[in-house]
Short mmCIF file of C-alpha atoms in Angstrom, two decimals:
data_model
loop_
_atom_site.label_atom_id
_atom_site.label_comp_id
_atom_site.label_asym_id
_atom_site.label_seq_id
_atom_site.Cartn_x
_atom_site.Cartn_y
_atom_site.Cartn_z
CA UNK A 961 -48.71 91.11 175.26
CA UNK A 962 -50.95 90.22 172.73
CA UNK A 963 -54.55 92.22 172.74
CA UNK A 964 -57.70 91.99 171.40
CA UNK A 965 -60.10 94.22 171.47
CA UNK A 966 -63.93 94.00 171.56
CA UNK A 967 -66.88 96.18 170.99
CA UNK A 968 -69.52 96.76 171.82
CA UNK A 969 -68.95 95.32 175.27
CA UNK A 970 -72.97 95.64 175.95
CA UNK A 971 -75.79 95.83 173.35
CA UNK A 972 -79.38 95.94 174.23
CA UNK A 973 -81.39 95.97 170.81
CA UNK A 974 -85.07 94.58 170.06
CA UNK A 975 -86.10 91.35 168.74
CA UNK A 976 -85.78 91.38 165.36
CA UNK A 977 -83.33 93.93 164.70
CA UNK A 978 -79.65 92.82 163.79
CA UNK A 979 -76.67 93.53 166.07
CA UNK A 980 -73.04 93.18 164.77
CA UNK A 981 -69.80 92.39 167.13
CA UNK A 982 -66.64 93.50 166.17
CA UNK A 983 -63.54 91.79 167.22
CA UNK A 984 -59.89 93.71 166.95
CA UNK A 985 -56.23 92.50 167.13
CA UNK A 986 -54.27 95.94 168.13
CA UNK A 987 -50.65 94.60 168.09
CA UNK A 988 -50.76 90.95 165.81
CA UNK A 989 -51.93 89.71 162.37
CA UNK A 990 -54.72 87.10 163.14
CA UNK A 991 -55.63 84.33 160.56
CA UNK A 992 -57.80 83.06 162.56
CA UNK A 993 -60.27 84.01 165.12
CA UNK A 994 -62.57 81.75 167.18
CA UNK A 995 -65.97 83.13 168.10
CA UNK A 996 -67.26 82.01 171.72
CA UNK A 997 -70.71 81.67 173.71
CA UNK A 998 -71.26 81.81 177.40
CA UNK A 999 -74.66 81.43 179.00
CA UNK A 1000 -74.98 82.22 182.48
CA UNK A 1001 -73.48 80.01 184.71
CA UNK A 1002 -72.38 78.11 181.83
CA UNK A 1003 -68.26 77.73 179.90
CA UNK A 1004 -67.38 78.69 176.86
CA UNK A 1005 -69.23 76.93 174.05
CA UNK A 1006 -67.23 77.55 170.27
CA UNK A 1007 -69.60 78.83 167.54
CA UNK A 1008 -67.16 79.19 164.85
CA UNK A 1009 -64.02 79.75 163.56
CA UNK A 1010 -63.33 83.10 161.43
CA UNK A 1011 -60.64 82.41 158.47
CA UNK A 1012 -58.88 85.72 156.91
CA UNK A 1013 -60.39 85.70 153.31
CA UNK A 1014 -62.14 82.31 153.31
CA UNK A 1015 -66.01 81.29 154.61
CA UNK A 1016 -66.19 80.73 158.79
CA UNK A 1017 -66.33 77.07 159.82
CA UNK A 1018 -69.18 76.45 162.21
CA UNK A 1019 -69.58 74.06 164.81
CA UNK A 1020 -72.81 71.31 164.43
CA UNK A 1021 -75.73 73.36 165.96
CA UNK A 1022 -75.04 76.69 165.00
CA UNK A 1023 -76.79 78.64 162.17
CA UNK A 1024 -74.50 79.99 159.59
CA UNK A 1025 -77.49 82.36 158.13
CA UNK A 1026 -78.23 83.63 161.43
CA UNK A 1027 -74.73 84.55 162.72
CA UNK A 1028 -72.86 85.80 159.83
CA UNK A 1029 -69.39 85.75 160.17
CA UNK A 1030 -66.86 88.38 158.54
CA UNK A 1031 -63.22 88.34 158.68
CA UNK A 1032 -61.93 90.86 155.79
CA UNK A 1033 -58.88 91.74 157.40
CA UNK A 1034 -55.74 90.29 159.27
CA UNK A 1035 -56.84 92.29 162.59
CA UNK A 1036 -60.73 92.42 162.22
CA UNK A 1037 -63.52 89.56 162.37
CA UNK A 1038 -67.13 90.64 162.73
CA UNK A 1039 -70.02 88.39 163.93
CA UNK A 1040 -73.85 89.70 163.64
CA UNK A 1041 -76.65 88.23 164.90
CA UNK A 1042 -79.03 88.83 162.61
CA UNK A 1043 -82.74 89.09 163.89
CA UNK A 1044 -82.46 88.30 167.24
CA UNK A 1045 -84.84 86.64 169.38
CA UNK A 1046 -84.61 86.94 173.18
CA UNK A 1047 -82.80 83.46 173.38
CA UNK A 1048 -79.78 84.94 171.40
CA UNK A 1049 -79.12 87.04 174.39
CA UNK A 1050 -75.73 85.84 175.68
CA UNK A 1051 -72.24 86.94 176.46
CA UNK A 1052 -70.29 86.78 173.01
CA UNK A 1053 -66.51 86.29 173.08
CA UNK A 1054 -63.89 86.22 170.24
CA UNK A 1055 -60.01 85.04 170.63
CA UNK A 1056 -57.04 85.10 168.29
CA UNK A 1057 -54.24 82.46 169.19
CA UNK A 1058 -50.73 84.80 168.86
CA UNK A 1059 -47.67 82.50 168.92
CA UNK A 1060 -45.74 82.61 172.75
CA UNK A 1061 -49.21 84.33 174.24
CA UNK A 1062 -51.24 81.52 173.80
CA UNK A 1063 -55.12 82.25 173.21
CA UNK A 1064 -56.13 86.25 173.56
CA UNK A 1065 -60.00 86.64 174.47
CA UNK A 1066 -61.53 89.93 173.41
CA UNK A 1067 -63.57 91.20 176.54
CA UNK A 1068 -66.81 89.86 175.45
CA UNK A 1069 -70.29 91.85 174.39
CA UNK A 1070 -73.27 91.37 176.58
CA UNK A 1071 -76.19 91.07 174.28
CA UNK A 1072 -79.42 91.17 175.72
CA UNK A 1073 -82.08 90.53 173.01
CA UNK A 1074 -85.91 92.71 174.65
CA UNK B 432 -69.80 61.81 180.13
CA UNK B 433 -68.23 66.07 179.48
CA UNK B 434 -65.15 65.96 177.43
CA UNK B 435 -63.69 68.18 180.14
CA UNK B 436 -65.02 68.01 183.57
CA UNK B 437 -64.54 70.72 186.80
CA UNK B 438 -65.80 70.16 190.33
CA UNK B 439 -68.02 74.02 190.17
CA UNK B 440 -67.72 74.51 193.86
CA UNK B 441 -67.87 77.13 195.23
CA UNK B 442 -64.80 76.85 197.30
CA UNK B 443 -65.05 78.52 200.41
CA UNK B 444 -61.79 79.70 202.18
CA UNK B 445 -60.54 81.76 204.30
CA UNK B 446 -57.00 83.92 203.08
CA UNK B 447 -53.86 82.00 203.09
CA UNK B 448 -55.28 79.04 202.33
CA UNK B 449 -54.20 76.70 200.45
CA UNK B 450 -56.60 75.38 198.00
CA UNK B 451 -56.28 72.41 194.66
CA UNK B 452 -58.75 72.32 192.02
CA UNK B 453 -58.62 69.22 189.63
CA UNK B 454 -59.95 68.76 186.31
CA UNK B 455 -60.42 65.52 184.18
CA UNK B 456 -60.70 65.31 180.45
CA UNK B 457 -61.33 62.15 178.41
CA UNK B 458 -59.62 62.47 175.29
CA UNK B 459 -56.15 61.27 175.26
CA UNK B 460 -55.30 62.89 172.07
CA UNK B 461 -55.66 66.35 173.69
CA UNK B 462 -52.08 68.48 173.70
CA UNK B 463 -51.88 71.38 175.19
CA UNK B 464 -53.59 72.39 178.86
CA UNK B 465 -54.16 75.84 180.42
CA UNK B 466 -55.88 77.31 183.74
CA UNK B 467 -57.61 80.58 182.57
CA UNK B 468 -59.18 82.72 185.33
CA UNK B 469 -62.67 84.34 184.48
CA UNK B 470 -63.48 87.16 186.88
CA UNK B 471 -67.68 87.82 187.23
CA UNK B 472 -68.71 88.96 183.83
CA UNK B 473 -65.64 89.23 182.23
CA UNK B 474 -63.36 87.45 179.28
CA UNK B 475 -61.24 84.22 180.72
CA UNK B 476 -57.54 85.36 181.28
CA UNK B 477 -54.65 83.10 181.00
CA UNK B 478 -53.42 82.09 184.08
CA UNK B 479 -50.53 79.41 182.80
CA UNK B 480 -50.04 76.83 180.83
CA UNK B 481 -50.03 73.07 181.54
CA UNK B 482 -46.83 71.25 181.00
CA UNK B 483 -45.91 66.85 181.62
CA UNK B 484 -43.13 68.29 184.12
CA UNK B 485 -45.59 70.52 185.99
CA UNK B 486 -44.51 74.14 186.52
CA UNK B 487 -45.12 76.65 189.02
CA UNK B 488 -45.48 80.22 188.75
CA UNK B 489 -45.32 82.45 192.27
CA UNK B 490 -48.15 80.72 194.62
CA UNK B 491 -49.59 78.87 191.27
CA UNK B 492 -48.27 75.35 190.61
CA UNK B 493 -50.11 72.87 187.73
CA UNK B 494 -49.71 69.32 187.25
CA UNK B 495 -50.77 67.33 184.48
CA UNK B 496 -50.97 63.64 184.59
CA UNK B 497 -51.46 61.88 181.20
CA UNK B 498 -52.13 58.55 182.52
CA UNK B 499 -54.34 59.64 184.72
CA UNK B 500 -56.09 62.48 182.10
CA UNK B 501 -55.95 64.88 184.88
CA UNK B 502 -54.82 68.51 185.75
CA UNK B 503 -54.25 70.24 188.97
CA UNK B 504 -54.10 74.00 189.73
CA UNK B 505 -52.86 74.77 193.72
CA UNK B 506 -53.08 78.04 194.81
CA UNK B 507 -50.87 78.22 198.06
CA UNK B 508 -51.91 81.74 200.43
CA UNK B 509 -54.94 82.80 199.68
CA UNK B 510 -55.43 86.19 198.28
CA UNK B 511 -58.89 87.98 198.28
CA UNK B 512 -58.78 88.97 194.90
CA UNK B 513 -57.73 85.05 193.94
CA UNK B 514 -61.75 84.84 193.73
CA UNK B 515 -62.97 83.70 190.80
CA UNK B 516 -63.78 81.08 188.36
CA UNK B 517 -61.16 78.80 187.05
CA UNK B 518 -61.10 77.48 183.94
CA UNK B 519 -59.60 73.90 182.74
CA UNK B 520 -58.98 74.20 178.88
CA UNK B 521 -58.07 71.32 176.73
CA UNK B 522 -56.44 72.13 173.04
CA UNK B 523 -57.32 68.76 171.16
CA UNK B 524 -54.68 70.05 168.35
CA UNK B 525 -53.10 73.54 168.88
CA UNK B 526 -55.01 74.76 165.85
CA UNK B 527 -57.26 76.63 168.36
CA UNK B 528 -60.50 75.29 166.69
CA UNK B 529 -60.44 72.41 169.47
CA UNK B 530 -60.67 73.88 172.48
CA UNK B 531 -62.46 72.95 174.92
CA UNK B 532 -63.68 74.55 178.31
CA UNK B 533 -64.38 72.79 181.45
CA UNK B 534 -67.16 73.99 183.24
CA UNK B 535 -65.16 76.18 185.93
CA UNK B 536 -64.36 75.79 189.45
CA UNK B 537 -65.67 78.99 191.53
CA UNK B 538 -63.45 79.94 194.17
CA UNK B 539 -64.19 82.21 196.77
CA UNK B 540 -61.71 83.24 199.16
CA UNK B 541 -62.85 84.99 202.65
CA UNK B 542 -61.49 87.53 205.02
#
């Protein structure tokens, strides 16, 4: 089936300091990733969608200067969170739709922001 | 009023239960429907689609009503590793920038 792989699947960095995510398809060509957010106890909230070759689309609310989407390839969108403050410190998910395997999730980075 | 809406539970039961979650969602433009499964700490997994004619897939059976603008999951015999959150997800226009989460239904099944 289709993958997607994640990484770093935990980051513990210092306020202020800039963390980057990266987000891999292994076995498909992805347009189009979708960045998530899940605070504890919490769904998945959409932060913005990662176009091959174009600018992200972000949903109302979330900061296009502070999480600075990259997607340079067909298998590879980055997302860094650039100085972080302590209430960046979430669970960070990406997933590429792949035609007949529906919506992939990567297995998330656990950023904690100290 | 949530666009998609999950009782959270938990669900208590004990194995070989047999236990229905429902989830509502309130637009009725929305196209596709999925269960995922997220396990503690982990990504959401697909569990199965959603389809009009309901389908059923070994002791997992969904139902979608579109009058109604609800889903059902059933999860007939229990397992102990059935334990987890389950996710309703709503795809507003199968462009995958319109999806939408419910909150998740915890489900805890006991020995």
């Amino acid at each position: 089936g289709a993958v997607v792989s994640q990484h770093p699947s935990w980051v513990i960095c210092k306020s202020g300091t800039s963390v980057k995510i990266e987000c891999r398809s292994l076995d498909f060509q992805a347009t189009t990733m979708f960045w998530y957010r899940q605070f504890p106890k919490q769904s998945l909230m959409l932060m913005a969608t990662s176009n091959e070759g174009s600018k992200a689309t972000y949903e109302q609310g979330v900061e296009k200067d502070k999480f600075l989407i990259n997607h340079a390839s067909l298998t590879l969108s980055t997302l860094t969170v650039t100085s972080a403050h302590p209430e960046d410190s979430s669970f960070y998910i990406c997933s590429a739709s792949r035609q007949l395997y529906g919506y992939t999730f990567g297995s998330g980075t656990r950023l904690t922001v100290v | 009023r949530k666009e998609v809406e999950q009782d959270p539970g938990p669900f208590n039961v004990p194995e070989g239960a047999t236990v229905a979650f429902n989830c509502t969602y309130s637009n009725s433009a929305s196209q596709s429907f999925f269960w995922y499964r997220q396990d503690c700490r982990k990504e959401p997994k697909l569990l199965m689609s959603v389809y009009s004619s309901g389908n059923e897939d070994g002791r997992f059976t969904a139902q979608l009503n579109r009058a109604s603008q609800y889903i059902s999951l059933l999860i007939r015999d229990s397992k102990l590793s059935d334990s987890a959150t389950y996710l309703c997800v709503v795809d507003r226009n199968n462009a995958g920038n319109m999806l939408t989460f419910g909150g998740g239904t915890r489900l805890m099944v006991k020995p």
